[in-house]
C-alpha atoms as a PDB file:
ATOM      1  CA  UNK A   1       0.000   0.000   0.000  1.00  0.00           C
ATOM      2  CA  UNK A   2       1.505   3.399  -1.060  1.00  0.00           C
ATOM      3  CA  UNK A   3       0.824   6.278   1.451  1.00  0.00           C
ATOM      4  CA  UNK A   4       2.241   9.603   1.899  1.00  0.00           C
ATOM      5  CA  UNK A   5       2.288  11.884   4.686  1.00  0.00           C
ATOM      6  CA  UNK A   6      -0.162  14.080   3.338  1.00  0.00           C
ATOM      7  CA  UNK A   7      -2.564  11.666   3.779  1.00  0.00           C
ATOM      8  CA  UNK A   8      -1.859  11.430   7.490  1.00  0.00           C
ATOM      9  CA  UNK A   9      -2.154  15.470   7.409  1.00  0.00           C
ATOM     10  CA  UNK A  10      -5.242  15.688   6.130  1.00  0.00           C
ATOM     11  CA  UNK A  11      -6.335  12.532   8.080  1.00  0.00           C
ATOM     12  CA  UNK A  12      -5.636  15.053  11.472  1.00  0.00           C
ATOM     13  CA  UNK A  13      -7.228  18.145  10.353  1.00  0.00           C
ATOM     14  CA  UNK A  14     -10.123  16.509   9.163  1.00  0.00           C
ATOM     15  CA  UNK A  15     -10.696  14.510  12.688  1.00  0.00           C
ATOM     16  CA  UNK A  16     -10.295  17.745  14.322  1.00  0.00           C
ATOM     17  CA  UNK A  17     -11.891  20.152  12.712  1.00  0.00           C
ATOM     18  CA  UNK A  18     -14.583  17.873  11.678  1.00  0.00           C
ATOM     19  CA  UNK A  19     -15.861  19.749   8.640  1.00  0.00           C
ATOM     20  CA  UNK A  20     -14.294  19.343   5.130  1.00  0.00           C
ATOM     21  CA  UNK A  21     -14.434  23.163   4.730  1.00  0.00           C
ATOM     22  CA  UNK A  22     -12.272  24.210   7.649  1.00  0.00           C
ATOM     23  CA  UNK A  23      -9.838  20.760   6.858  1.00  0.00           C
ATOM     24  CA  UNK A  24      -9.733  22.869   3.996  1.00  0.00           C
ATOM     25  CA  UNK A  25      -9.210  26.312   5.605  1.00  0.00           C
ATOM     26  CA  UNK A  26      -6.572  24.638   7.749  1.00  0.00           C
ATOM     27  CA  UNK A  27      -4.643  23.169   5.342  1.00  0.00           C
ATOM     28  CA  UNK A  28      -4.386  25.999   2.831  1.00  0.00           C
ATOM     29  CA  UNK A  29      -6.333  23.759  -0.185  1.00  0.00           C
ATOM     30  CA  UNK A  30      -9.468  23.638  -1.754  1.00  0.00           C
ATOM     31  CA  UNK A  31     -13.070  22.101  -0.337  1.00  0.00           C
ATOM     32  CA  UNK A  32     -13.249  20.345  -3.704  1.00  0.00           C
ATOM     33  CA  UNK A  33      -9.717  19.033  -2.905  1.00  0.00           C
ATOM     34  CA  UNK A  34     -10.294  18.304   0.562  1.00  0.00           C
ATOM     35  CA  UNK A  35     -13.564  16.049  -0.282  1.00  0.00           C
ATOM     36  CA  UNK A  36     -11.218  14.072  -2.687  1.00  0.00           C
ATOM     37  CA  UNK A  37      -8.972  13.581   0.171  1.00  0.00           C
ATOM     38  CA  UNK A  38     -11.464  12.294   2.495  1.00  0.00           C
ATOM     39  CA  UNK A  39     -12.791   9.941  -0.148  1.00  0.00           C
ATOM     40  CA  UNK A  40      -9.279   8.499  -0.148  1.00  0.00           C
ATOM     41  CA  UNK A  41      -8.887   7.895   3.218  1.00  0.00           C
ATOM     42  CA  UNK A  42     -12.052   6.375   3.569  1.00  0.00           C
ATOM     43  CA  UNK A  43     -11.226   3.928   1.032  1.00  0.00           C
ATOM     44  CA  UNK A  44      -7.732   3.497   2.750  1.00  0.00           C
ATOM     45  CA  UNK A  45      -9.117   2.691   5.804  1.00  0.00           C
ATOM     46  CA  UNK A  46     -12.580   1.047   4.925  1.00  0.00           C
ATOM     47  CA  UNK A  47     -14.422   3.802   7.211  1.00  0.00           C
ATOM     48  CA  UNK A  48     -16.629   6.446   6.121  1.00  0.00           C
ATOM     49  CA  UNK A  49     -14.748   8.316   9.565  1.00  0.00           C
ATOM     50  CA  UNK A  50     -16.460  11.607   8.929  1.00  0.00           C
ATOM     51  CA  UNK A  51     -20.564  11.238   8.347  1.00  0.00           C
ATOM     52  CA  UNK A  52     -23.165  13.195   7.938  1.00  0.00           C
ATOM     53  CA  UNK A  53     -25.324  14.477  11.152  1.00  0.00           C
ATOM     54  CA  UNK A  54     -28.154  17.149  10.075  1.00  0.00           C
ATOM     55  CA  UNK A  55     -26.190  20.451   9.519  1.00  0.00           C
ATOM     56  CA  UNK A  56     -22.502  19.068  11.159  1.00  0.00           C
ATOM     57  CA  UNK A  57     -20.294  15.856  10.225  1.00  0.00           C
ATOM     58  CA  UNK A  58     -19.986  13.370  13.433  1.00  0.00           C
ATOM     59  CA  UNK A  59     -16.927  10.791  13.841  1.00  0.00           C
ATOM     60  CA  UNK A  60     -17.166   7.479  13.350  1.00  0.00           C
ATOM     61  CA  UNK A  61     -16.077   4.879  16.296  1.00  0.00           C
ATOM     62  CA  UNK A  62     -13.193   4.290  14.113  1.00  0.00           C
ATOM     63  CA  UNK A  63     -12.408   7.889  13.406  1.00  0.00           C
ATOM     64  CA  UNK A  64     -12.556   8.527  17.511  1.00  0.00           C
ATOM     65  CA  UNK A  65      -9.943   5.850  17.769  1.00  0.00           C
ATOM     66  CA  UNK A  66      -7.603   7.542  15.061  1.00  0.00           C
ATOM     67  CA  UNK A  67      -8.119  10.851  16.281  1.00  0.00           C
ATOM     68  CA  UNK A  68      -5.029  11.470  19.045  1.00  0.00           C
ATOM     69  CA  UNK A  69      -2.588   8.936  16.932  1.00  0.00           C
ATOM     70  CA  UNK A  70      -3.167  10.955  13.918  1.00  0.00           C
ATOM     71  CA  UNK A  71      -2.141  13.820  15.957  1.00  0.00           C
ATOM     72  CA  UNK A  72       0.651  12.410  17.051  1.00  0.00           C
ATOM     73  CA  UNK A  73       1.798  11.384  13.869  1.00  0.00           C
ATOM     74  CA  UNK A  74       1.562  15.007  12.655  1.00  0.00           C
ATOM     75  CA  UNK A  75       3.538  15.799  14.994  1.00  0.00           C
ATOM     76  CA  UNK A  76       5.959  13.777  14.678  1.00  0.00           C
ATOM     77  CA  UNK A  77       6.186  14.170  11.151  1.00  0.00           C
ATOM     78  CA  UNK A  78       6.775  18.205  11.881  1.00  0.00           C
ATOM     79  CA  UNK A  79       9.350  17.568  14.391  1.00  0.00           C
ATOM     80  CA  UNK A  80      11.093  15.775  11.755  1.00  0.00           C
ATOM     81  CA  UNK A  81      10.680  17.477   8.276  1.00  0.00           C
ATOM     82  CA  UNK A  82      11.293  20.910  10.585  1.00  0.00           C
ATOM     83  CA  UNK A  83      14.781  23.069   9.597  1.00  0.00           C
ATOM     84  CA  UNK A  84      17.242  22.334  12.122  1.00  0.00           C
ATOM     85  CA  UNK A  85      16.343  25.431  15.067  1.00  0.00           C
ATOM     86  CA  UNK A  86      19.000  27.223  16.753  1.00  0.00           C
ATOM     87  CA  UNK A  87      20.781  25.606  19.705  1.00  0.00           C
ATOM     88  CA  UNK A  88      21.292  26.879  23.204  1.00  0.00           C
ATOM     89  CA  UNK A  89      25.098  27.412  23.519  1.00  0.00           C
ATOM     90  CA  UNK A  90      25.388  26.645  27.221  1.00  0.00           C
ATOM     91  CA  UNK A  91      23.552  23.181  26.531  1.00  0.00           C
ATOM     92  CA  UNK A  92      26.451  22.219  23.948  1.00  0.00           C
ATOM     93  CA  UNK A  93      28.833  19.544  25.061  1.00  0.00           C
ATOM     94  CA  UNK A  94      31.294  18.805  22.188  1.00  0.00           C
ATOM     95  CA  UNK A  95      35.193  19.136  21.105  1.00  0.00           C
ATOM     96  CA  UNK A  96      35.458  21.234  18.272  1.00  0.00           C
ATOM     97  CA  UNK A  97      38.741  20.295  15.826  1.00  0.00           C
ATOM     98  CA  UNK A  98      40.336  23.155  14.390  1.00  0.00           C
ATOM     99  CA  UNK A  99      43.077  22.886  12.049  1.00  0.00           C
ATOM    100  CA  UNK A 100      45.389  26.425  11.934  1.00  0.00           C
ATOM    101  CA  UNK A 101      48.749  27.659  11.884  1.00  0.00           C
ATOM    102  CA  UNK A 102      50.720  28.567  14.752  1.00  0.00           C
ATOM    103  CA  UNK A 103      50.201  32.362  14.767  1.00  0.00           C
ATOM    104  CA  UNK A 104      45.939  31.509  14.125  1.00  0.00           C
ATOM    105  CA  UNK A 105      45.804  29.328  17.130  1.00  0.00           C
ATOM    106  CA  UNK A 106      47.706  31.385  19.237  1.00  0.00           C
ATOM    107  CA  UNK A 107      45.360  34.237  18.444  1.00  0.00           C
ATOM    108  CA  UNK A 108      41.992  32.263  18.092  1.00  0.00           C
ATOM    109  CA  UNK A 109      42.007  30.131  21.361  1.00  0.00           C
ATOM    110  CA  UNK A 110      42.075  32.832  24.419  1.00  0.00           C
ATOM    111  CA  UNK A 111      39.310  34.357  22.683  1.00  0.00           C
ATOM    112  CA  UNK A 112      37.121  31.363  22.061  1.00  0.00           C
ATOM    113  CA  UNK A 113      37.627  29.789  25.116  1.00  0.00           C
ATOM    114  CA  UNK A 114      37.111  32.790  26.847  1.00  0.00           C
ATOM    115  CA  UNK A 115      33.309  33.021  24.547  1.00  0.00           C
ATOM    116  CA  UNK A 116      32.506  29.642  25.517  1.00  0.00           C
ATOM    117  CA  UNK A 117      33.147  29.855  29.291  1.00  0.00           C
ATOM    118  CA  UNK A 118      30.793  32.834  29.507  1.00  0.00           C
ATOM    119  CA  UNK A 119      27.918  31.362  26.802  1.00  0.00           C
ATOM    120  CA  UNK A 120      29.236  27.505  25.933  1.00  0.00           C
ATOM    121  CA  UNK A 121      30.700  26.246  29.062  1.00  0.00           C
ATOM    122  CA  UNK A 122      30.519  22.791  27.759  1.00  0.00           C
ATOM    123  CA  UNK A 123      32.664  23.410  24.609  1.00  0.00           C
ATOM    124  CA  UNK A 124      36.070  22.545  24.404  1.00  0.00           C
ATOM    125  CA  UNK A 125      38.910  22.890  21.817  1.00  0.00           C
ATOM    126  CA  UNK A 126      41.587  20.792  19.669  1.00  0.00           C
ATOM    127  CA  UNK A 127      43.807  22.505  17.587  1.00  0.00           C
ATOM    128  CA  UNK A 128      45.344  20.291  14.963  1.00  0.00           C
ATOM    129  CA  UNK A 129      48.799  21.752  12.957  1.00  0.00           C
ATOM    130  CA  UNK A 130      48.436  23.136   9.952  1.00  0.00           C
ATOM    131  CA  UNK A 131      48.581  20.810   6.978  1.00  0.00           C
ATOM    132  CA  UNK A 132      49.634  21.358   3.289  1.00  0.00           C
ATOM    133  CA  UNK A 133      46.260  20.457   2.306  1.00  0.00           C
ATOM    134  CA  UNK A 134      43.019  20.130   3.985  1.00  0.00           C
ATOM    135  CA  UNK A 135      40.432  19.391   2.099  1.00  0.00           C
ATOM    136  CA  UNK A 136      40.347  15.520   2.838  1.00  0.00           C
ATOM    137  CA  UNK A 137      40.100  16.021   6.604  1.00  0.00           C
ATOM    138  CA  UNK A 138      37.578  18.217   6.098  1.00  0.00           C
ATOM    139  CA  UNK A 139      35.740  15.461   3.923  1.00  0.00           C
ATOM    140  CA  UNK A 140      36.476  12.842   6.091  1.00  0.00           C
ATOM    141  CA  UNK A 141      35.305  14.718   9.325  1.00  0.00           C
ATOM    142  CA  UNK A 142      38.604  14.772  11.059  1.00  0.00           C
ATOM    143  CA  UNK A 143      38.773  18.656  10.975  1.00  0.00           C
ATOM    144  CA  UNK A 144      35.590  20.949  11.833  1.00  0.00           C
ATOM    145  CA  UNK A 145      37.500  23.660  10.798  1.00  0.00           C
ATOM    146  CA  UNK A 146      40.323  25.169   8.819  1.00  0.00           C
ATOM    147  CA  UNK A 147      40.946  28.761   9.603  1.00  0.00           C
ATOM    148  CA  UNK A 148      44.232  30.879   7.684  1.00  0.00           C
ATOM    149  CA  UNK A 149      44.572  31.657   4.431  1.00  0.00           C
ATOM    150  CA  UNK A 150      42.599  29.644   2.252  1.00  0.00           C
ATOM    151  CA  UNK A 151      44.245  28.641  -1.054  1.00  0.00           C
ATOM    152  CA  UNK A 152      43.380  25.071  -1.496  1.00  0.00           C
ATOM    153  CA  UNK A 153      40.124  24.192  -1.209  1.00  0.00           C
ATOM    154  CA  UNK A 154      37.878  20.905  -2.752  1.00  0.00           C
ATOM    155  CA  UNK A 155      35.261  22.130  -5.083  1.00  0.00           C
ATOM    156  CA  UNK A 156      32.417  21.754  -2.411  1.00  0.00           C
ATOM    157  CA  UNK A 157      34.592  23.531   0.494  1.00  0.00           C
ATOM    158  CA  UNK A 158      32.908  26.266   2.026  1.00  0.00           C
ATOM    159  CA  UNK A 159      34.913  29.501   2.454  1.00  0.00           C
ATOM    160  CA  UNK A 160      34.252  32.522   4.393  1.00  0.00           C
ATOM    161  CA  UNK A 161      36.599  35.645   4.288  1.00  0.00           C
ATOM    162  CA  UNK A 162      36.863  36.876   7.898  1.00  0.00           C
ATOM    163  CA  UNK A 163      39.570  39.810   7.979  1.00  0.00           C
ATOM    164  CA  UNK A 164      42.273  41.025   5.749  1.00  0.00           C
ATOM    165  CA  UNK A 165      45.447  41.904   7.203  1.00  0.00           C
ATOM    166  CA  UNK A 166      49.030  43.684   5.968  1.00  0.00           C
ATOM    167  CA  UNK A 167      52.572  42.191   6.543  1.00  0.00           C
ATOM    168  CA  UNK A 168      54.884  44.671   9.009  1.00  0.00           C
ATOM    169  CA  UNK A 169      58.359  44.299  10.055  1.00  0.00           C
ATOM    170  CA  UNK A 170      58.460  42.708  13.766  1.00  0.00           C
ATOM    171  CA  UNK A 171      61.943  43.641  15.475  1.00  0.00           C
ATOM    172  CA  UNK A 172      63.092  43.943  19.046  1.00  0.00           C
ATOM    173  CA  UNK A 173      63.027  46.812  20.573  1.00  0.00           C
ATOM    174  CA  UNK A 174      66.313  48.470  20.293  1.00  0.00           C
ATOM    175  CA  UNK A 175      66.937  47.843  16.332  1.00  0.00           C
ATOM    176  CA  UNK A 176      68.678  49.797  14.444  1.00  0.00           C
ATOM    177  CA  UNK A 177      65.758  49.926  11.791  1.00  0.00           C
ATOM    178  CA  UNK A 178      63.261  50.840  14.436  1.00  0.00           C
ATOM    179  CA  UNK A 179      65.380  54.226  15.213  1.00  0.00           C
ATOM    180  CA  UNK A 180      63.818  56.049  12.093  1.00  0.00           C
ATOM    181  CA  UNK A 181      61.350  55.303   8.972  1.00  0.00           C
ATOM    182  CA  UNK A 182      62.100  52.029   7.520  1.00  0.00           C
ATOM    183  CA  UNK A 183      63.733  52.419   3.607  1.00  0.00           C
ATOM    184  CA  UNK A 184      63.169  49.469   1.439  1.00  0.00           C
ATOM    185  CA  UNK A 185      67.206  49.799   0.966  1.00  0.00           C
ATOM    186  CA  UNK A 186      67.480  49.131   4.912  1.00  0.00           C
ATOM    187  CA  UNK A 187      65.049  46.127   4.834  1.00  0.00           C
ATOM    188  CA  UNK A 188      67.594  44.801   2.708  1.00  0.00           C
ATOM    189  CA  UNK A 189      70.370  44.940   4.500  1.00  0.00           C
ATOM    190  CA  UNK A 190      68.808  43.520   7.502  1.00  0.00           C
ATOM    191  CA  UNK A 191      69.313  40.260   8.477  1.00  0.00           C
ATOM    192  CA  UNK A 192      65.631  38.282   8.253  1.00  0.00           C
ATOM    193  CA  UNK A 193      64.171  35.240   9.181  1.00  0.00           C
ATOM    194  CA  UNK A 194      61.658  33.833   7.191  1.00  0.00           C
ATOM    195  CA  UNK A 195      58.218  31.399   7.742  1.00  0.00           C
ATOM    196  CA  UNK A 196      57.341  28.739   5.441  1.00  0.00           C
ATOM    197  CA  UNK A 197      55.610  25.238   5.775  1.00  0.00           C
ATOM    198  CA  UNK A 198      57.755  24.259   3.047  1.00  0.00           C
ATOM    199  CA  UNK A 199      61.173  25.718   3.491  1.00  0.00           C
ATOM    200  CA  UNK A 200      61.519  28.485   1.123  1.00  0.00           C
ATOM    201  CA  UNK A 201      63.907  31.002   1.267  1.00  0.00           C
ATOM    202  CA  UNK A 202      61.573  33.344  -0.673  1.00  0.00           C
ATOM    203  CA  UNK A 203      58.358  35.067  -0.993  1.00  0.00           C
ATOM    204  CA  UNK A 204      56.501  37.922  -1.900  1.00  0.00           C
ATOM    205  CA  UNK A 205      58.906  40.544  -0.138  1.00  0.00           C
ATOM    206  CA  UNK A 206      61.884  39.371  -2.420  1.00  0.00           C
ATOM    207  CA  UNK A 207      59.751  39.525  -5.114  1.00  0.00           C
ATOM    208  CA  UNK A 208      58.684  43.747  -3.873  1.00  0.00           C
ATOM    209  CA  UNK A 209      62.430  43.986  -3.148  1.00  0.00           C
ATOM    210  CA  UNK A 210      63.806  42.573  -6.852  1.00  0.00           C
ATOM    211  CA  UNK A 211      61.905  44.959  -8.522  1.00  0.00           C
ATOM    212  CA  UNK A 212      64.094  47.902  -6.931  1.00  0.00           C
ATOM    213  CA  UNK A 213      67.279  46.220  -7.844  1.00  0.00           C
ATOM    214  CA  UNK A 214      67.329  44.973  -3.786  1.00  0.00           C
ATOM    215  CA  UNK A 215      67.754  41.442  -1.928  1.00  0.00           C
ATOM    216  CA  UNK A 216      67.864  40.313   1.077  1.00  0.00           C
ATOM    217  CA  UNK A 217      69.937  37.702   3.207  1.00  0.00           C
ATOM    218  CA  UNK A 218      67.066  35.061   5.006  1.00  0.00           C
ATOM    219  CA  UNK A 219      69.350  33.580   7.635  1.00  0.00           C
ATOM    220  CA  UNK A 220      66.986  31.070   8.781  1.00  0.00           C
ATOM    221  CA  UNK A 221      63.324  29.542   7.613  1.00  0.00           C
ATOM    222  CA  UNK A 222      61.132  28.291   9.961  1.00  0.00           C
ATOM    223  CA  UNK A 223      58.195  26.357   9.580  1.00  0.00           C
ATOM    224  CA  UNK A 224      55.687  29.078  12.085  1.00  0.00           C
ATOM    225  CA  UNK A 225      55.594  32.501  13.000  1.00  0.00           C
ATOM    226  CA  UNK A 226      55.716  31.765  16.393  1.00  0.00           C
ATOM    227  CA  UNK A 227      59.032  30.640  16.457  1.00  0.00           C
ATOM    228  CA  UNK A 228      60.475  33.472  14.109  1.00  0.00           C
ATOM    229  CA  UNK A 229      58.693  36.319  16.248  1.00  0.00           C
ATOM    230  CA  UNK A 230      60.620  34.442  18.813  1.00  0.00           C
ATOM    231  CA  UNK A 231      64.011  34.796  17.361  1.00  0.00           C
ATOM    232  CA  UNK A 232      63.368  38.553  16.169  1.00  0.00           C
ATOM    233  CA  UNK A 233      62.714  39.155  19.619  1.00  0.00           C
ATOM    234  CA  UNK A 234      65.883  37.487  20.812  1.00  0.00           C
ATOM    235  CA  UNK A 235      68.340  39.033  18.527  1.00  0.00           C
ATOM    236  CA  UNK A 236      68.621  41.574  15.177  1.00  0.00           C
ATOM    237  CA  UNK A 237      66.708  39.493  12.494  1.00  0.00           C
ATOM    238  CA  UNK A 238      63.514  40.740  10.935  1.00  0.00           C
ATOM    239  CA  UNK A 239      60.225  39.060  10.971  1.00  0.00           C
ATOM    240  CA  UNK A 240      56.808  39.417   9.145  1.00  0.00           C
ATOM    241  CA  UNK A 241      54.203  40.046  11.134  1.00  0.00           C
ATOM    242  CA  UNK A 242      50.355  40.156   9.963  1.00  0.00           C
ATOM    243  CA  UNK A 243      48.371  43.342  11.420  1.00  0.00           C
ATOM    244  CA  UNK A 244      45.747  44.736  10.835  1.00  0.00           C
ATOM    245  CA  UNK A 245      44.925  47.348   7.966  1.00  0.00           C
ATOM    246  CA  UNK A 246      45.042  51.592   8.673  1.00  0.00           C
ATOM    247  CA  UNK A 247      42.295  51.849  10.365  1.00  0.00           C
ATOM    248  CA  UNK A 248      40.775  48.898  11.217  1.00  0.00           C
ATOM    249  CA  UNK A 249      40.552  47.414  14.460  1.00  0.00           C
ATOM    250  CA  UNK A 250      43.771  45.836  16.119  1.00  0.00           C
ATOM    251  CA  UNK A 251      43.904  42.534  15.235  1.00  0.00           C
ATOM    252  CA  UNK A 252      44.797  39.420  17.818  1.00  0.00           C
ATOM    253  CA  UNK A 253      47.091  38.263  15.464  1.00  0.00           C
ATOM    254  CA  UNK A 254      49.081  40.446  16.708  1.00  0.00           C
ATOM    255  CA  UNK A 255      48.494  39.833  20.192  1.00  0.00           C
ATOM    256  CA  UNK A 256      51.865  37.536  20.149  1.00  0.00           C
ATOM    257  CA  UNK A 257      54.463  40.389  18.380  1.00  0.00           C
ATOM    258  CA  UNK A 258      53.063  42.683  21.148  1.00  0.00           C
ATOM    259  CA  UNK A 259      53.439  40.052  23.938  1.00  0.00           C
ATOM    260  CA  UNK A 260      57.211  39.528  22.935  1.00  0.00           C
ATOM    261  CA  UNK A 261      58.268  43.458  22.816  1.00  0.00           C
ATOM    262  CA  UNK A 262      58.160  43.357  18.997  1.00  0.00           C
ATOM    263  CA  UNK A 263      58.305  46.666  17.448  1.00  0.00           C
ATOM    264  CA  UNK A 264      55.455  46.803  14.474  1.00  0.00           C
ATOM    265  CA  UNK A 265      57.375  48.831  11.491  1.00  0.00           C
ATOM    266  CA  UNK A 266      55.543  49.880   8.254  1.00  0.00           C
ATOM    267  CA  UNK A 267      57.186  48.141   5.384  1.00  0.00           C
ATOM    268  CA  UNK A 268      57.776  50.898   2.510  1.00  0.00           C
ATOM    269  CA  UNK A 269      56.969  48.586  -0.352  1.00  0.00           C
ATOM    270  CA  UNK A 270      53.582  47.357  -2.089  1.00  0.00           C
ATOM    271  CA  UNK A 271      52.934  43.791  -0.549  1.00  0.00           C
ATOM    272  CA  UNK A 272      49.907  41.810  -1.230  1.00  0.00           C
ATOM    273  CA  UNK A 273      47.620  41.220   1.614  1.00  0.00           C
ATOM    274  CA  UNK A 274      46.868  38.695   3.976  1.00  0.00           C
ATOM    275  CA  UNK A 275      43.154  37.260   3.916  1.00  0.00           C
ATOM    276  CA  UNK A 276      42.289  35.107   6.945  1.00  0.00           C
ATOM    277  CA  UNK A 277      39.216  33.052   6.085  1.00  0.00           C
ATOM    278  CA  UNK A 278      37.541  30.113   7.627  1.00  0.00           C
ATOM    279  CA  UNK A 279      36.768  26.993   5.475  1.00  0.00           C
ATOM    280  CA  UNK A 280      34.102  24.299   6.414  1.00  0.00           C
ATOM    281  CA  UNK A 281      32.087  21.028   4.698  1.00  0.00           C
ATOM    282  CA  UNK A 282      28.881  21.927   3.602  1.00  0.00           C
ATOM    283  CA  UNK A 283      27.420  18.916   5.618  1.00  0.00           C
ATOM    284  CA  UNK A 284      27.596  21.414   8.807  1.00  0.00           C
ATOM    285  CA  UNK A 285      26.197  24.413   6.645  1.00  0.00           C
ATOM    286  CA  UNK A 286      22.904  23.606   9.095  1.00  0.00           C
ATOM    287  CA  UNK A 287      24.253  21.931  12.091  1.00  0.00           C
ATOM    288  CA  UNK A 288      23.290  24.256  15.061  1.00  0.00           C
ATOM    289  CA  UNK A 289      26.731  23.585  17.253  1.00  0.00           C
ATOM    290  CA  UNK A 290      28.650  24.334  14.158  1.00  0.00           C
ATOM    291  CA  UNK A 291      27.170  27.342  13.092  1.00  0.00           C
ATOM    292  CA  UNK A 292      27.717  28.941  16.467  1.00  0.00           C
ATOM    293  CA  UNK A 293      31.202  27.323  16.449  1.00  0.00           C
ATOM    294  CA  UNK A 294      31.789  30.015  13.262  1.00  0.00           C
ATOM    295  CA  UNK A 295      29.975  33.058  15.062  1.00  0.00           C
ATOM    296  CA  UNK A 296      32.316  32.748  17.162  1.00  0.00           C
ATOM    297  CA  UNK A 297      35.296  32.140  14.951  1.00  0.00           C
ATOM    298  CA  UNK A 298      33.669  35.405  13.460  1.00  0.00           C
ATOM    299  CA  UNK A 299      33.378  37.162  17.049  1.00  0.00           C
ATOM    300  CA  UNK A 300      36.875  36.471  17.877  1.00  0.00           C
ATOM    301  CA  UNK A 301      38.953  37.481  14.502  1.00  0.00           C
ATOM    302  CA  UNK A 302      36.525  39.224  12.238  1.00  0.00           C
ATOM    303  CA  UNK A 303      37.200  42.724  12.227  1.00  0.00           C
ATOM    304  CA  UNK A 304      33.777  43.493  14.853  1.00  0.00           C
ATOM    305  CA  UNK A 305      35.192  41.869  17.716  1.00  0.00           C
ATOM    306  CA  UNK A 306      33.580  41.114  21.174  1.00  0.00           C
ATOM    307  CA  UNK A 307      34.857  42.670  23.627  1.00  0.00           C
END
């Protein structure tokens, strides 16, 4: 036997409304399309449930039996075919994976653990290193998120930009270049250290550099920014540092540079920016605990932060 839910609909307002015409009324649908309806269930059922009573329509024994499971099944059926509501944080009891680089995690987790003690208590955080590519773990569910700058993504990734930032030059305090404004001749000369997953000695800054007949010397890569703010701070070499754009809010990835006594200087040449973005499977598009997992991924780095 072939049913479909709107059978079981119709069944419901028709048992409690008793009247084809406001079964009709209810459900948004003709009384010609109602009485079509009813003549289906009765031959479904083998009851004529609903029958005729002077002016009114009376139920039949077997239509006073159906009445509250009909009801229930209604309801159940709503409950089920609803959209996914929204969640109450402090309910929430889950570890969220988020896969970053150094310098991200640093500046995500005080903030978000600090937003889920006051509104998610039950929420707690892994941070996973960042990977070349990250697309499978988030297709496999290993990673919830992947948060940096997104350049590799599978075709169904979901992105979101959350801020753009500018590189500065990060030095201790003390340096020689930090005594007056920074030439793109005295960038040079300095010694630098640079970041890179991969090992390169080069990047955009050589390339900004080449083009006014300049180099530098990078006397050591290393694979964070962490560590390299770490080594500016300890000696003369130059770091990048991300920060945020004239203007615009300071930005906690920063936070670290600041902690370590860096001094932020304004490099004179044109470098392309940094765009931090968040990237997600589209299977959690809906999922309530996710989607407040990115508010507050938004909240914490976006450029209107919570204070």
């Amino acid at each position: 036997m072939n049913l479909d839910a709107n059978l079981a609909v119709a069944l419901d307002a028709l048992l409690a409304e008793q009247s084809v015409t406001r079964a009709a009324a209810r459900l948004h649908t003709s009384p010609a399309a109602m009485s079509r309806t009813l003549a289906r269930l009765r031959r479904v059922l083998q009851d004529p449930l609903l029958v005729r009573a002077g002016q009114v329509m009376v139920p039949t024994p077997r239509a006073e039996e159906l009445r509250d499971e009909a009801a229930a099944v209604v309801r159940r059926l709503e409950t089920l075919l609803a959209p996914s509501g929204g969640i109450d944080p402090a309910a929430l009891a889950r570890t969220f994976t988020v896969q970053a680089a150094d310098l991200v995690g640093a500046a995500l987790t005080p903030g978000l653990l600090a937003l889920a003690r006051r509104r998610a208590p039950g929420v707690s955080l892994r941070v996973l290193a960042e990977e070349w590519e990250a697309g499978p773990a988030l297709r496999e569910g290993r990673i919830d998120l992947e948060i940096g700058a997104i350049d590799h993504v599978d075709p169904e990734t979901r992105v979101e930009e959350l801020v753009t930032l500018r590189m500065a030059a990060g030095v201790r305090a003390g340096h020689p270049l930090a005594e007056g404004p920074l030439t793109a001749a005295g960038l040079a000369a300095a010694e630098h250290v640079a970041v890179s997953r991969r090992g390169r000695f080069t990047g955009p800054l050589d390339g900004a550099l080449a083009e006014r007949g300049l180099s530098r010397r990078v006397s050591a890569v290393l694979p964070g920014h962490l560590a390299a703010m770490t080594l500016a701070a300890a000696g003369d070499a130059v770091c990048l540092v991300p920060t945020a754009l004239p203007g615009e809010p300071p930005s906690p990835l920063s936070g670290t540079a600041h902690a370590l006594g860096l001094r932020l200087l304004e490099i004179p040449l044109p470098l392309p920016p940094l765009t931090i973005g968040m990237a997600w499977h589209p299977r959690h598009d809906a999922d309530g605990a996710h989607q407040w997992l990115r508010g507050a991924v938004r909240r914490v780095l976006g450029p209107a932060r919570e204070e």
